[in-house]
Amino acid sequence: QVQLVESGGDSVEAGGSLRLSCIVSGSPYTRSSMGWFRQAPGKEREGVATIDSNRQTSYADSVKGRFTIFKDNAKNTLHLQMNSLKPEDTAMYYCAVSKWAYGSSYALKNGQDMDFWGNGTLVTISS
């Protein structure tokens, strides 16, 4: 059974940094795409950053240059380093993993095709 557990969400002031982590366990899929998605109150879920099995990454325009996605294969952990945080980054952040080898760009735009999701970690940015 595939399980994803996120951590690292917090309340910080604008301009601050956070690192989100997602531990993935029980996955037999060796070429998964992985990513971070977020949903703010009253808004639709959006892709934030994704990474594919070739370590290619894709980012939403709103976070380019501020966020970095990377994974630690030895620890089965996906991270999202978030710098220069803005109030508009406030959202519940979800980690997701696919069964199949989607490219990072496709995964970013098609969260509905990700197969496994964590329960989310809350990020709140105050101005």
Coordinates of C-alpha atoms in Angstrom, one line a residue:
Q1 CA 0.0 0.0 0.0
V2 CA 1.5 3.3 -1.1
Q3 CA 1.5 6.0 1.6
L4 CA 2.6 9.6 1.4
V5 CA 3.2 11.6 4.5
E6 CA 3.9 15.4 4.2
S7 CA 5.5 17.6 6.8
G8 CA 7.1 21.0 7.1
G9 CA 4.1 23.3 6.8
D10 CA 4.0 26.3 9.1
S11 CA 3.1 29.9 9.5
V12 CA 5.8 32.3 8.5
E13 CA 6.0 35.9 7.5
A14 CA 6.4 37.0 3.9
G15 CA 9.9 36.8 2.7
G16 CA 10.6 33.7 4.8
S17 CA 11.4 30.2 3.8
L18 CA 10.1 26.7 4.4
R19 CA 11.0 23.2 3.3
L20 CA 8.3 20.7 2.8
S21 CA 9.0 17.0 2.9
C22 CA 7.1 14.0 1.7
I23 CA 8.0 10.5 2.7
V24 CA 6.8 7.9 0.3
S25 CA 6.5 4.3 1.4
G26 CA 5.2 1.1 -0.2
S27 CA 5.5 2.1 -3.8
P28 CA 6.5 -0.6 -6.2
Y29 CA 6.6 1.9 -9.1
T30 CA 10.1 2.7 -10.2
R31 CA 9.5 5.4 -12.8
S32 CA 6.9 7.5 -11.0
S33 CA 6.5 11.2 -11.5
M34 CA 6.2 13.1 -8.2
G35 CA 5.1 16.5 -7.4
W36 CA 3.7 19.1 -5.1
F37 CA 0.2 20.6 -5.6
R38 CA -1.6 23.2 -3.6
Q39 CA -5.1 24.4 -2.9
A40 CA -6.0 27.7 -1.4
P41 CA -9.4 28.3 0.2
G42 CA -12.0 28.9 -2.5
K43 CA -9.6 28.1 -5.3
E44 CA -8.9 25.0 -7.5
R45 CA -6.0 22.8 -6.9
E46 CA -2.9 23.8 -8.9
G47 CA 0.4 22.2 -9.7
V48 CA 3.3 23.8 -8.0
A49 CA 6.3 21.7 -8.9
T50 CA 6.9 18.3 -10.3
I51 CA 9.9 16.0 -11.0
D52 CA 9.9 12.9 -13.3
S53 CA 12.0 9.8 -13.3
N54 CA 14.7 11.5 -15.4
R55 CA 14.9 14.2 -12.7
Q56 CA 13.4 16.8 -15.1
T57 CA 11.5 19.4 -13.2
S58 CA 8.6 21.8 -14.0
Y59 CA 7.3 24.7 -12.0
A60 CA 4.2 26.9 -12.0
D61 CA 5.1 30.3 -13.3
S62 CA 4.1 31.8 -10.0
V63 CA 6.9 30.0 -8.1
K64 CA 9.7 29.8 -10.6
G65 CA 12.9 31.1 -9.1
R66 CA 11.6 30.8 -5.6
F67 CA 10.8 27.1 -5.2
T68 CA 12.9 24.1 -5.8
I69 CA 11.7 20.5 -5.9
F70 CA 14.2 17.7 -5.3
K71 CA 14.1 14.1 -4.1
D72 CA 16.3 12.0 -2.0
N73 CA 16.0 8.5 -3.4
A74 CA 17.9 6.9 -0.6
K75 CA 15.3 8.2 1.9
N76 CA 12.3 7.9 -0.4
T77 CA 11.6 11.5 0.3
L78 CA 10.4 14.4 -1.9
H79 CA 11.2 17.9 -0.8
L80 CA 10.0 21.4 -1.8
Q81 CA 12.3 24.2 -0.8
M82 CA 10.3 27.4 -0.7
N83 CA 12.0 30.8 -0.5
S84 CA 10.8 34.4 -0.7
L85 CA 7.4 33.3 0.4
K86 CA 4.4 35.5 -0.4
P87 CA 1.0 35.7 1.1
E88 CA -0.4 34.2 -2.1
D89 CA 1.5 31.1 -1.4
T90 CA -0.8 30.3 1.5
A91 CA -2.5 27.0 0.8
M92 CA -2.7 23.4 1.8
Y93 CA 0.2 21.6 0.0
Y94 CA -0.1 18.1 -1.2
C95 CA 2.5 15.6 -2.3
A96 CA 1.5 13.3 -5.1
V97 CA 3.0 10.3 -6.9
S98 CA 2.0 8.6 -10.2
K99 CA 2.1 5.0 -11.1
W100 CA 3.4 5.8 -14.6
A101 CA 6.3 7.7 -16.1
Y102 CA 4.7 11.0 -17.0
G103 CA 7.0 13.9 -17.9
S104 CA 7.2 16.6 -15.4
S105 CA 5.4 19.1 -17.5
Y106 CA 2.5 16.8 -18.1
A107 CA 2.3 15.9 -14.4
L108 CA 2.3 19.6 -13.4
K109 CA -0.7 20.3 -15.6
N110 CA -2.6 17.1 -15.0
G111 CA -2.8 16.5 -11.3
Q112 CA -5.9 14.4 -11.8
D113 CA -3.6 11.7 -13.3
M114 CA -1.5 11.4 -10.2
D115 CA -2.5 8.2 -8.4
F116 CA -1.5 8.6 -4.8
W117 CA -1.9 11.6 -2.5
G118 CA -0.9 12.6 1.0
N119 CA -3.2 14.4 3.4
G120 CA -1.5 17.7 3.0
T121 CA 0.5 20.2 5.1
L122 CA -0.7 23.7 5.7
V123 CA 1.4 26.7 4.7
T124 CA 0.3 30.1 5.9
I125 CA 2.2 33.3 4.9
S126 CA 1.4 36.5 6.7
S127 CA 2.2 40.0 5.2

